[in-house]
mmCIF file of N, CA, C and O in Angstrom:
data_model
loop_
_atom_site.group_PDB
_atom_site.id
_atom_site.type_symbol
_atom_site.label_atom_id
_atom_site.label_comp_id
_atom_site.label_asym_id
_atom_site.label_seq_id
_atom_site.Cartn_x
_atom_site.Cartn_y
_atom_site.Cartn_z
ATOM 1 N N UNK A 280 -4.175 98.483 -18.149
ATOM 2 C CA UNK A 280 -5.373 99.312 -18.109
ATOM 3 C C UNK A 280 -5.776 99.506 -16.647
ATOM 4 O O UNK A 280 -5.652 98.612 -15.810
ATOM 5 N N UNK A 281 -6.252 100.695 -16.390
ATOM 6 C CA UNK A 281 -6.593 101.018 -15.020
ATOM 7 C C UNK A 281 -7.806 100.184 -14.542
ATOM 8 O O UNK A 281 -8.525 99.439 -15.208
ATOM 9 N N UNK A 282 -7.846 100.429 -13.488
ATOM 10 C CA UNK A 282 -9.038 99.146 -13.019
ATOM 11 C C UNK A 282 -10.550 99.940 -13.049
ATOM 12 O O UNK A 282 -11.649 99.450 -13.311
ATOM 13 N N UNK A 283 -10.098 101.767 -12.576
ATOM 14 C CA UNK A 283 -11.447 102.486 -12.462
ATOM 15 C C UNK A 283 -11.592 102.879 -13.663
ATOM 16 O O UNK A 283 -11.932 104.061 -13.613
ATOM 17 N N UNK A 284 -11.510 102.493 -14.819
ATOM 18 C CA UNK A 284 -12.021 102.520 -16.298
ATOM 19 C C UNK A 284 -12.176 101.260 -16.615
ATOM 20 O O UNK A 284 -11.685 100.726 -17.609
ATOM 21 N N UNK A 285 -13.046 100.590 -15.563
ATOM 22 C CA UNK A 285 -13.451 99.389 -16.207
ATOM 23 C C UNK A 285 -14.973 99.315 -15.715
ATOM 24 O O UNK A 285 -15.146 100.111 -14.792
ATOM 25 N N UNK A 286 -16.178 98.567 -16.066
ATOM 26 C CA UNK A 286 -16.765 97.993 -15.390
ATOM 27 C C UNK A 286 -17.268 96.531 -15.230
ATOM 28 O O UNK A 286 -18.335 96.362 -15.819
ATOM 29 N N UNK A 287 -16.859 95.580 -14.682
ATOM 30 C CA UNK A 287 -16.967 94.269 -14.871
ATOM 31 C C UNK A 287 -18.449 93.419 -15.257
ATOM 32 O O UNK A 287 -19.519 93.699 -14.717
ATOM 33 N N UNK A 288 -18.351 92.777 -15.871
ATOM 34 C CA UNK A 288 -19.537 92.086 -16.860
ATOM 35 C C UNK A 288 -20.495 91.915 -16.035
ATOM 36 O O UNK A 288 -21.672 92.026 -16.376
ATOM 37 N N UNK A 289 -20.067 91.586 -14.694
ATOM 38 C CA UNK A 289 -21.287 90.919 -13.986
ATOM 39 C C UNK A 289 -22.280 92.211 -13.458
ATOM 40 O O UNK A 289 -23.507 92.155 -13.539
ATOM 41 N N UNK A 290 -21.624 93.240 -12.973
ATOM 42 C CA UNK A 290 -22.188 94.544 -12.636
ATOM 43 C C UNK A 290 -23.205 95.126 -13.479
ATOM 44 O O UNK A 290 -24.331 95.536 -13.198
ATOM 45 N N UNK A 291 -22.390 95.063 -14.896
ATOM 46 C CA UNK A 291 -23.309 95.552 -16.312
ATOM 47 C C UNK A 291 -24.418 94.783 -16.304
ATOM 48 O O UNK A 291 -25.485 95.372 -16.478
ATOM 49 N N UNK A 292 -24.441 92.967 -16.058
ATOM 50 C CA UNK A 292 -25.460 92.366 -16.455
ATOM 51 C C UNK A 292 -26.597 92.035 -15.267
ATOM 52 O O UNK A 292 -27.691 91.481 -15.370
ATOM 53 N N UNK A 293 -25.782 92.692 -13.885
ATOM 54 C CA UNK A 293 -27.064 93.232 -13.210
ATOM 55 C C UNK A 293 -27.561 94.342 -13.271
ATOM 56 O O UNK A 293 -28.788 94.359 -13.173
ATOM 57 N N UNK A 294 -27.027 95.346 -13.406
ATOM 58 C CA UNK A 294 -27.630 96.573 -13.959
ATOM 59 C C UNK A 294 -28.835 96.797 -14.805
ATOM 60 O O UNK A 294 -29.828 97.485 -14.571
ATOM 61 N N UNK A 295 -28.488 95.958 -15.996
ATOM 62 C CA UNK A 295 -29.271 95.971 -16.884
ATOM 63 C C UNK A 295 -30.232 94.804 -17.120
ATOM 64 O O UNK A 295 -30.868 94.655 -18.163
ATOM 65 N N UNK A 296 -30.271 94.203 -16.335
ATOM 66 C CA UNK A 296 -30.957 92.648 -16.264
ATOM 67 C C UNK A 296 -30.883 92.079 -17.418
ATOM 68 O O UNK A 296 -31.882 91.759 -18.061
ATOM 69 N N UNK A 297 -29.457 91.854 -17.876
ATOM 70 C CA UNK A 297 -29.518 90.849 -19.539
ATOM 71 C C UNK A 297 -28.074 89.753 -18.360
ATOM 72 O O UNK A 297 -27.361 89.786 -17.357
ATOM 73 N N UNK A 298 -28.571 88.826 -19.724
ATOM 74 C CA UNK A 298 -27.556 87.221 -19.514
ATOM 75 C C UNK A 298 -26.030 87.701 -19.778
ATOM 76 O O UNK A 298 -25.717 88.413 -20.732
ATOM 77 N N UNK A 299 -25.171 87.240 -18.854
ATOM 78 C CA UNK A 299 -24.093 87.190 -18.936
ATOM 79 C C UNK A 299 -23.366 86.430 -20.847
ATOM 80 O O UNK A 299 -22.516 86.924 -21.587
ATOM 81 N N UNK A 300 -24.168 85.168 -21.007
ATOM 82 C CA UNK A 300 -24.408 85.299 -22.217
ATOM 83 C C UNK A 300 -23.936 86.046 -23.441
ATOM 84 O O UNK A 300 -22.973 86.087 -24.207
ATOM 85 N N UNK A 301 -25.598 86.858 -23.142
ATOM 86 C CA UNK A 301 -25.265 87.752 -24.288
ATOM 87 C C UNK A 301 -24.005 88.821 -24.472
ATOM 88 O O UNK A 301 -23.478 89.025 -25.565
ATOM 89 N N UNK A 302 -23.578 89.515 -23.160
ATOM 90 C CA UNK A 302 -22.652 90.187 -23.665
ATOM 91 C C UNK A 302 -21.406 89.379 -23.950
ATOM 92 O O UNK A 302 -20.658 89.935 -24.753
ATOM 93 N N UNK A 303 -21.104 88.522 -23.618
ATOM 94 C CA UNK A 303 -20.294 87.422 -24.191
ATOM 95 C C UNK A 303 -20.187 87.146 -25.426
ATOM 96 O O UNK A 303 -19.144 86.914 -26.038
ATOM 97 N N UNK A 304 -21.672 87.170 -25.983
ATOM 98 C CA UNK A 304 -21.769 87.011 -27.508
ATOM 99 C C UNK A 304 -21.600 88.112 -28.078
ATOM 100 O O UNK A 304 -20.940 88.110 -29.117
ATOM 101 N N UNK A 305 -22.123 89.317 -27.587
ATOM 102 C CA UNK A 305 -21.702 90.538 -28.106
ATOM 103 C C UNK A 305 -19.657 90.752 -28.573
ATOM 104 O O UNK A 305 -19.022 91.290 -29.481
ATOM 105 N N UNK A 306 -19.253 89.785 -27.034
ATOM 106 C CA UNK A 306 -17.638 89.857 -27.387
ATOM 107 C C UNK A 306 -16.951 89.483 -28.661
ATOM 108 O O UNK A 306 -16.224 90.010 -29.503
ATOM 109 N N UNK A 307 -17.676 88.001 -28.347
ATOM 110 C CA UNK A 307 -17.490 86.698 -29.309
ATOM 111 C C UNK A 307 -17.330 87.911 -30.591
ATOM 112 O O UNK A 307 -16.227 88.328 -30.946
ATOM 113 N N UNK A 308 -18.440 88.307 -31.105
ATOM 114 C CA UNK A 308 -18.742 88.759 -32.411
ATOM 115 C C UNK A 308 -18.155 90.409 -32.552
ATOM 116 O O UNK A 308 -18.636 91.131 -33.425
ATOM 117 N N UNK A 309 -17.208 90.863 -31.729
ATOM 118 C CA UNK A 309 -16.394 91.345 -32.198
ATOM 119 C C UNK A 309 -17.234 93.585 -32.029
ATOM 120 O O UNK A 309 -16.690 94.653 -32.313
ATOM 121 N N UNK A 310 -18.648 93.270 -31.461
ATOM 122 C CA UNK A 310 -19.143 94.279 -31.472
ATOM 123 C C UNK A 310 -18.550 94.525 -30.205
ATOM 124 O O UNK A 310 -17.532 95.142 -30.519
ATOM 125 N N UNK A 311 -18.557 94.420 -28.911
ATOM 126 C CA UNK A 311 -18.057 95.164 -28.124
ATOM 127 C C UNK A 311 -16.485 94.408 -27.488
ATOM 128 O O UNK A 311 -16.260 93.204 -27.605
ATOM 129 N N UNK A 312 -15.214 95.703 -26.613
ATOM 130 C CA UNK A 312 -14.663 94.702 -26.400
ATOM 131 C C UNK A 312 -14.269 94.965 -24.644
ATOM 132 O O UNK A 312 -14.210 95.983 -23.955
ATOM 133 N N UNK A 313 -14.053 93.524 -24.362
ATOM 134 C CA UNK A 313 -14.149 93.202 -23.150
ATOM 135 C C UNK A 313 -12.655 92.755 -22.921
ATOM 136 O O UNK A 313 -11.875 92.228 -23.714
ATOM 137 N N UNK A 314 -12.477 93.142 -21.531
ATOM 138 C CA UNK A 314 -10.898 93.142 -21.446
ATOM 139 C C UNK A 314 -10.877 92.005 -19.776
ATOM 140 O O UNK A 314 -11.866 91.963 -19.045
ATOM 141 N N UNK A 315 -9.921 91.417 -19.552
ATOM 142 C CA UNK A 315 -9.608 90.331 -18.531
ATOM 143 C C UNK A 315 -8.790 90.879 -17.463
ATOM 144 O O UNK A 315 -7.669 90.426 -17.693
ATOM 145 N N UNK A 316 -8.736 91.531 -16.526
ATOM 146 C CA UNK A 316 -8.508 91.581 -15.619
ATOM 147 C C UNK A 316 -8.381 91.459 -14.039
ATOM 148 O O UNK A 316 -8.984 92.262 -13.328
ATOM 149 N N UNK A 317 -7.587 90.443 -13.488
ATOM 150 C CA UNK A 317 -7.368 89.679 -12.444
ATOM 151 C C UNK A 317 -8.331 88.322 -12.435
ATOM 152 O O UNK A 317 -8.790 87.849 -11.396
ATOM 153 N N UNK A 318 -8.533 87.839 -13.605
ATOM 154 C CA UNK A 318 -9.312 86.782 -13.931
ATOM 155 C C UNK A 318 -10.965 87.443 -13.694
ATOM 156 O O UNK A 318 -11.797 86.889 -12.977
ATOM 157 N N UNK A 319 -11.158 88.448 -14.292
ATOM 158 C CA UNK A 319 -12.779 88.793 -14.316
ATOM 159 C C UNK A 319 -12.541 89.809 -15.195
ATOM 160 O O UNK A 319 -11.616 90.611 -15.325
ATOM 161 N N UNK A 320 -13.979 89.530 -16.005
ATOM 162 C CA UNK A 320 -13.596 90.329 -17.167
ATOM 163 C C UNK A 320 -14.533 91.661 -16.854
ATOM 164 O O UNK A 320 -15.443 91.716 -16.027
ATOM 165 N N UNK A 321 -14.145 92.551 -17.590
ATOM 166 C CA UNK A 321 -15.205 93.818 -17.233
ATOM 167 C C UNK A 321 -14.815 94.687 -18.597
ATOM 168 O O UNK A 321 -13.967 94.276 -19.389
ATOM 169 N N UNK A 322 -15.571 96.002 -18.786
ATOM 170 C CA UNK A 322 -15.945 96.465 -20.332
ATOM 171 C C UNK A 322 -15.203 97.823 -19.613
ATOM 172 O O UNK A 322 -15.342 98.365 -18.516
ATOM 173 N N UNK A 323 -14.407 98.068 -20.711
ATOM 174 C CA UNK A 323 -13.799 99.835 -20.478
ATOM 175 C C UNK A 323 -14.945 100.764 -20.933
ATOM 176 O O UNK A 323 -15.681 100.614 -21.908
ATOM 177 N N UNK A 324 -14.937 101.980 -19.812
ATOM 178 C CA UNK A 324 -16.123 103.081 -20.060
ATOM 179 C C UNK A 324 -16.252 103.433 -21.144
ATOM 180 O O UNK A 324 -17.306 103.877 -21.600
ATOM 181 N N UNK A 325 -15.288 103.311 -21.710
ATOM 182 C CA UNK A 325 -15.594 104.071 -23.987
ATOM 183 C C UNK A 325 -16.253 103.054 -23.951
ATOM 184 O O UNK A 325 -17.338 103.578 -23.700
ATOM 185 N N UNK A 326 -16.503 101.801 -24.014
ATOM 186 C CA UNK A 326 -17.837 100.802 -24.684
ATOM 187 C C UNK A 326 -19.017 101.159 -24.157
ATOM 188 O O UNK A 326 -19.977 101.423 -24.880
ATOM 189 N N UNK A 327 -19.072 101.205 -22.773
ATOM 190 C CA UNK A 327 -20.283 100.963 -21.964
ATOM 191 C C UNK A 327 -21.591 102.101 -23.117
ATOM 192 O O UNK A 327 -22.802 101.883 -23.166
ATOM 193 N N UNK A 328 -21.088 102.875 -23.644
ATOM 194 C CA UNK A 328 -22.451 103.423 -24.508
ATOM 195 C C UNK A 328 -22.697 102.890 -25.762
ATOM 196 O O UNK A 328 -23.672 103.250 -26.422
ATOM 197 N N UNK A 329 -21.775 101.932 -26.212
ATOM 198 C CA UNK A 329 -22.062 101.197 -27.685
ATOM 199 C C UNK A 329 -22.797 100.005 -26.823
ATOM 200 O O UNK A 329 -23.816 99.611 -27.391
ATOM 201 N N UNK A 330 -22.547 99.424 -25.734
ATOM 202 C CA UNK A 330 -23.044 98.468 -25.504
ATOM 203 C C UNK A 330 -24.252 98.808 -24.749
ATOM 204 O O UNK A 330 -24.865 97.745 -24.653
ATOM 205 N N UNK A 331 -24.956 99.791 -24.127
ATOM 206 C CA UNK A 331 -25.879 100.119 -23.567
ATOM 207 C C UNK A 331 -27.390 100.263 -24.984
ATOM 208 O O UNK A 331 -28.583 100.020 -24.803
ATOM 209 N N UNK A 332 -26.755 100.690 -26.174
ATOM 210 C CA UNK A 332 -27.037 100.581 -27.111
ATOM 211 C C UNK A 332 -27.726 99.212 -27.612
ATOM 212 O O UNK A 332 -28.924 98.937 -27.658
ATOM 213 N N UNK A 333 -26.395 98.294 -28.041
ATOM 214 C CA UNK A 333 -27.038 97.312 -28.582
ATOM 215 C C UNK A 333 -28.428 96.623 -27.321
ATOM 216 O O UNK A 333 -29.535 96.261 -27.720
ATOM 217 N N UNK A 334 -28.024 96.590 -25.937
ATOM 218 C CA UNK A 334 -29.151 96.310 -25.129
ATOM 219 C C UNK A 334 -30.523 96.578 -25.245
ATOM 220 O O UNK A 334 -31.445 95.764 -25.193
ATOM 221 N N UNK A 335 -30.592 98.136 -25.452
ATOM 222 C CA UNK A 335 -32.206 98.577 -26.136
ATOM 223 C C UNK A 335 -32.320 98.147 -27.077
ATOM 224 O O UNK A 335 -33.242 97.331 -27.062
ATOM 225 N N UNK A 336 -31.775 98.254 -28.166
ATOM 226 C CA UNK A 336 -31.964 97.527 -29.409
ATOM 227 C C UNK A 336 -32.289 96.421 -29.143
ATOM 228 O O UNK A 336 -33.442 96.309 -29.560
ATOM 229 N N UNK A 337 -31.844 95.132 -28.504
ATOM 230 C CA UNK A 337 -32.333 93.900 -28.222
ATOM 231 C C UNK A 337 -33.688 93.731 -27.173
ATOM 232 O O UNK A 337 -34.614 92.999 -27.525
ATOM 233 N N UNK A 338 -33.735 94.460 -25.865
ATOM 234 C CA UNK A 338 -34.367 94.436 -25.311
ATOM 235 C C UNK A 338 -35.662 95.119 -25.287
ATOM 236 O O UNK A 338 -36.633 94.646 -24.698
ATOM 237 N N UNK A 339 -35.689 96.569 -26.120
ATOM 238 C CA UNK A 339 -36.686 97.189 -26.881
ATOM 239 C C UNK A 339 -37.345 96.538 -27.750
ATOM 240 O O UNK A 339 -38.489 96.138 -27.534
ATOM 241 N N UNK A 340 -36.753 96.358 -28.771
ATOM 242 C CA UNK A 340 -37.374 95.949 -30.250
ATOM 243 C C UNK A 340 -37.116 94.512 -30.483
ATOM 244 O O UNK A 340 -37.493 93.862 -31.458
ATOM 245 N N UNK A 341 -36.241 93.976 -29.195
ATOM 246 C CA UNK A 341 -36.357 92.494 -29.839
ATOM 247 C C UNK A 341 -35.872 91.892 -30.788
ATOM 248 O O UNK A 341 -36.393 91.061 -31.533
ATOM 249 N N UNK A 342 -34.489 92.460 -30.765
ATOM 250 C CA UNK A 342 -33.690 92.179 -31.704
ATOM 251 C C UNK A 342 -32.821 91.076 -31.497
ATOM 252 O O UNK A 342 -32.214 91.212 -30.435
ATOM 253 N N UNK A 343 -32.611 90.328 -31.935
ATOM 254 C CA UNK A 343 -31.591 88.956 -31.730
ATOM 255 C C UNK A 343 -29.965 89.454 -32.306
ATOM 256 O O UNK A 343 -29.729 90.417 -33.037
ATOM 257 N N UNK A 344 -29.182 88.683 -31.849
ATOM 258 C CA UNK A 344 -28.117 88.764 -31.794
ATOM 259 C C UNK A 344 -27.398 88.969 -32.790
ATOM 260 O O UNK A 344 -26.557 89.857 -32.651
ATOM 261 N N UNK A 345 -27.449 88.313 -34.005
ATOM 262 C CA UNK A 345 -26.892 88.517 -35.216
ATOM 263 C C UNK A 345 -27.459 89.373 -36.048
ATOM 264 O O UNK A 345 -26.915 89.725 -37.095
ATOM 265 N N UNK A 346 -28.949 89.910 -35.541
ATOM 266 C CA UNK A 346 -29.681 91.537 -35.989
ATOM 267 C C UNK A 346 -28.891 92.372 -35.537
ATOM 268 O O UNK A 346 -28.476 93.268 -36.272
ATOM 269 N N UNK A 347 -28.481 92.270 -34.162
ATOM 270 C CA UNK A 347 -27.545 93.545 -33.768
ATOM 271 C C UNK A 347 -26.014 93.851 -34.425
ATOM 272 O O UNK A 347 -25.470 94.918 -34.711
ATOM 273 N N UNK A 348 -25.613 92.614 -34.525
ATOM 274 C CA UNK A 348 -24.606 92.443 -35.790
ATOM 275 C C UNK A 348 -24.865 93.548 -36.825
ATOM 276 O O UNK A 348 -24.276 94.625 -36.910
ATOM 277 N N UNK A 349 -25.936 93.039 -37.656
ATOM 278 C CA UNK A 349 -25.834 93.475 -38.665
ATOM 279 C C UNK A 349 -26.303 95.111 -38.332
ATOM 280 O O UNK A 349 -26.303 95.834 -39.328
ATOM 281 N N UNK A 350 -26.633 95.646 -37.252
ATOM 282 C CA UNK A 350 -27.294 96.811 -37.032
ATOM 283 C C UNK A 350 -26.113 97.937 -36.687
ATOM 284 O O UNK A 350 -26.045 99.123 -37.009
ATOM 285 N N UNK A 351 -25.378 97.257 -36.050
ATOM 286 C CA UNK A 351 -24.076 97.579 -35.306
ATOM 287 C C UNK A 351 -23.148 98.426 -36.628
ATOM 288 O O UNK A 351 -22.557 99.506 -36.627
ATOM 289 N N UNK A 352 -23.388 97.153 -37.925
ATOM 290 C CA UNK A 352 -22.013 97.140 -38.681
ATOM 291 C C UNK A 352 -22.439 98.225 -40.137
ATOM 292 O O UNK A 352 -21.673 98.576 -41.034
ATOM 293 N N UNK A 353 -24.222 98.641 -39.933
ATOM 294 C CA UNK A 353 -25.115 99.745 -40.331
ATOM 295 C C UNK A 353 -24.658 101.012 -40.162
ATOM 296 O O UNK A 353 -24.611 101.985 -40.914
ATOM 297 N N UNK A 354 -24.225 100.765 -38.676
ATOM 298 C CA UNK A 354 -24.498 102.134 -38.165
ATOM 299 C C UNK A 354 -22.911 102.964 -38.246
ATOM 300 O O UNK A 354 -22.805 104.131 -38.624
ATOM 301 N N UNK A 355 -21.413 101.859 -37.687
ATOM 302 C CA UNK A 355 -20.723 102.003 -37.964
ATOM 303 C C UNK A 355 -20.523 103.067 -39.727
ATOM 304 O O UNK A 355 -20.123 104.200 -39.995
ATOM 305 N N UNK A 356 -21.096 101.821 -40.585
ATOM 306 C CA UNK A 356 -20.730 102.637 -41.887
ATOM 307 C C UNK A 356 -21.732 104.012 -42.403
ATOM 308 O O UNK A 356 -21.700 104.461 -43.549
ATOM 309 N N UNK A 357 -22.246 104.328 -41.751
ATOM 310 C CA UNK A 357 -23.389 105.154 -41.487
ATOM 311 C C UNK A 357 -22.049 106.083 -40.846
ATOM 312 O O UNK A 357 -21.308 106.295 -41.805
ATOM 313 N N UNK A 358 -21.544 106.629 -39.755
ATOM 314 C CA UNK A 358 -20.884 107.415 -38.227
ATOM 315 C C UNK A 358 -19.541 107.575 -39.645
ATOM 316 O O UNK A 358 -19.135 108.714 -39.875
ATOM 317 N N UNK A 359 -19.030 106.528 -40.387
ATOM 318 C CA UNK A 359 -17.425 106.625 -41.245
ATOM 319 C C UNK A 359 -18.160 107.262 -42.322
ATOM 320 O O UNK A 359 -17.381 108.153 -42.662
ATOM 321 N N UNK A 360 -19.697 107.398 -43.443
ATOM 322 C CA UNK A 360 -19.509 108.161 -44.241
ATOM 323 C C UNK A 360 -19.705 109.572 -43.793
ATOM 324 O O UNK A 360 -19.112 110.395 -44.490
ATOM 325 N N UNK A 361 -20.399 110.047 -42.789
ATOM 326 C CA UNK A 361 -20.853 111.167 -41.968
ATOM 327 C C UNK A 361 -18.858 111.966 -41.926
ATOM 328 O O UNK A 361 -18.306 112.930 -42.457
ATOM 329 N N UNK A 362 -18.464 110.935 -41.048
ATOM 330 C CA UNK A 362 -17.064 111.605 -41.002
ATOM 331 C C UNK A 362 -16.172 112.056 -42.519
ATOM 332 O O UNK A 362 -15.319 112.929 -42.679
ATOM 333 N N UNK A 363 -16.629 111.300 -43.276
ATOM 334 C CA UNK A 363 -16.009 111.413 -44.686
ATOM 335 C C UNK A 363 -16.709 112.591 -45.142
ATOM 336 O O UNK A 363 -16.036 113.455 -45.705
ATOM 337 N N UNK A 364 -18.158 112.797 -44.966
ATOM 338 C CA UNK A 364 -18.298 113.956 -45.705
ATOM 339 C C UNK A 364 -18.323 115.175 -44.712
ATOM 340 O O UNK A 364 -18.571 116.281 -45.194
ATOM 341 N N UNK A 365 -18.152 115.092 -43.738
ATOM 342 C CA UNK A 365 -17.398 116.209 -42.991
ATOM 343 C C UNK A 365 -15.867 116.738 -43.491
ATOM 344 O O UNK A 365 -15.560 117.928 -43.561
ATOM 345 N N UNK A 366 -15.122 115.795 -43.770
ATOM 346 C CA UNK A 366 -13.843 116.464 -44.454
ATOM 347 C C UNK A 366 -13.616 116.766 -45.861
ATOM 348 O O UNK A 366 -12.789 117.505 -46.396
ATOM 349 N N UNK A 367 -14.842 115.785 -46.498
ATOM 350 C CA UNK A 367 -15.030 116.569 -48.026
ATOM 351 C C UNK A 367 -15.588 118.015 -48.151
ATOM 352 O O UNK A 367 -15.361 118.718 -49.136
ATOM 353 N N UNK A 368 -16.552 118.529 -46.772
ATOM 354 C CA UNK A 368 -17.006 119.850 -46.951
ATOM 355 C C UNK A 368 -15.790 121.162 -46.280
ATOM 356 O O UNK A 368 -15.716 122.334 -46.649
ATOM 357 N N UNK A 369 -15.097 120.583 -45.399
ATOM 358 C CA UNK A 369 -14.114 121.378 -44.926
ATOM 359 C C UNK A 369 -12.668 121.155 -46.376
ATOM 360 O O UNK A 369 -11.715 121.933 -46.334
ATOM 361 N N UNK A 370 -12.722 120.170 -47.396
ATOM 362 C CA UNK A 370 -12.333 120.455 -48.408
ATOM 363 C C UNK A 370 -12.786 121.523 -49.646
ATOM 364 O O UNK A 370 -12.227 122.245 -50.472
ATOM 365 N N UNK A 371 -14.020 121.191 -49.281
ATOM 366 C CA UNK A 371 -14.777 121.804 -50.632
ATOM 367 C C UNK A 371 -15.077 123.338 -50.434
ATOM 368 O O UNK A 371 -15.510 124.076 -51.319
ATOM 369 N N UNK A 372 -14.723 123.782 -48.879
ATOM 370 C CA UNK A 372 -14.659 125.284 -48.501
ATOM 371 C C UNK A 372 -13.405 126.205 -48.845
ATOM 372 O O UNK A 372 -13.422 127.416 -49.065
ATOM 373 N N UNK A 373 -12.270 125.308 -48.839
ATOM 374 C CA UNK A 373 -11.016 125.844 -49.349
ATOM 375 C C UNK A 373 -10.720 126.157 -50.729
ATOM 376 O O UNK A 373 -9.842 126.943 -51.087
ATOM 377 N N UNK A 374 -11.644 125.380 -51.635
ATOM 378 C CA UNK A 374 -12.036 125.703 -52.975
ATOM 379 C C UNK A 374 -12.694 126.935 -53.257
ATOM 380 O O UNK A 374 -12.409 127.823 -54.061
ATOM 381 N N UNK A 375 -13.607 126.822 -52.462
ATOM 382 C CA UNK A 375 -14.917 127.885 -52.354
ATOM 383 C C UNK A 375 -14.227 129.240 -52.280
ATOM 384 O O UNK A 375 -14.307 130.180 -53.070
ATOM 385 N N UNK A 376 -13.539 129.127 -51.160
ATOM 386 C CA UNK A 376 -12.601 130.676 -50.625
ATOM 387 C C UNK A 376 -11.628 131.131 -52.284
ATOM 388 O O UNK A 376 -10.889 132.115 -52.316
#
């Protein structure tokens, strides 16, 4: 993986003033993923907006960690039925015609 599609954990967690920690736990649990390179880990730019995400969510509303879990794994199946019924209506137009 290229190095300028990364941004390393510590950058993100000054940026955003959260604990190294948490996005750790965010790893741990499988919501965002974090990749190891030259012994420092840093987040590829496709995450940085799922994970900028769960941050407001926690840091807004005060959401704890295993809330974002479950908020995360909401929203996911929320984004897969949206896509499902996008191809049931581009099905159901070929009928139509």
């Amino acid at each position: 993986m290229r190095t300028e599609n990364l941004i390393t954990v510590n950058d993100f967690c000054v940026y955003h003033n959260v604990e190294y920690t948490f996005v750790d736990y965010l790893a741990d649990a499988g919501l965002v993923k974090v990749v190891t390179v030259n012994k420092t880990q840093s987040i590829p730019l496709e995450e940085i907006q799922k994970l900028e995400r769960l941050v407001r969510l926690h840091n807004e509303l005060e959401i704890n960690e295993p809330g974002l879990a479950t908020i995360n794994n909401l929203l996911q199946k929320l984004e897969d039925m949206e896509q499902e019924m996008s191809v049931l209506r581009s099905k159901l137009r070929l009928y139509e015609r």
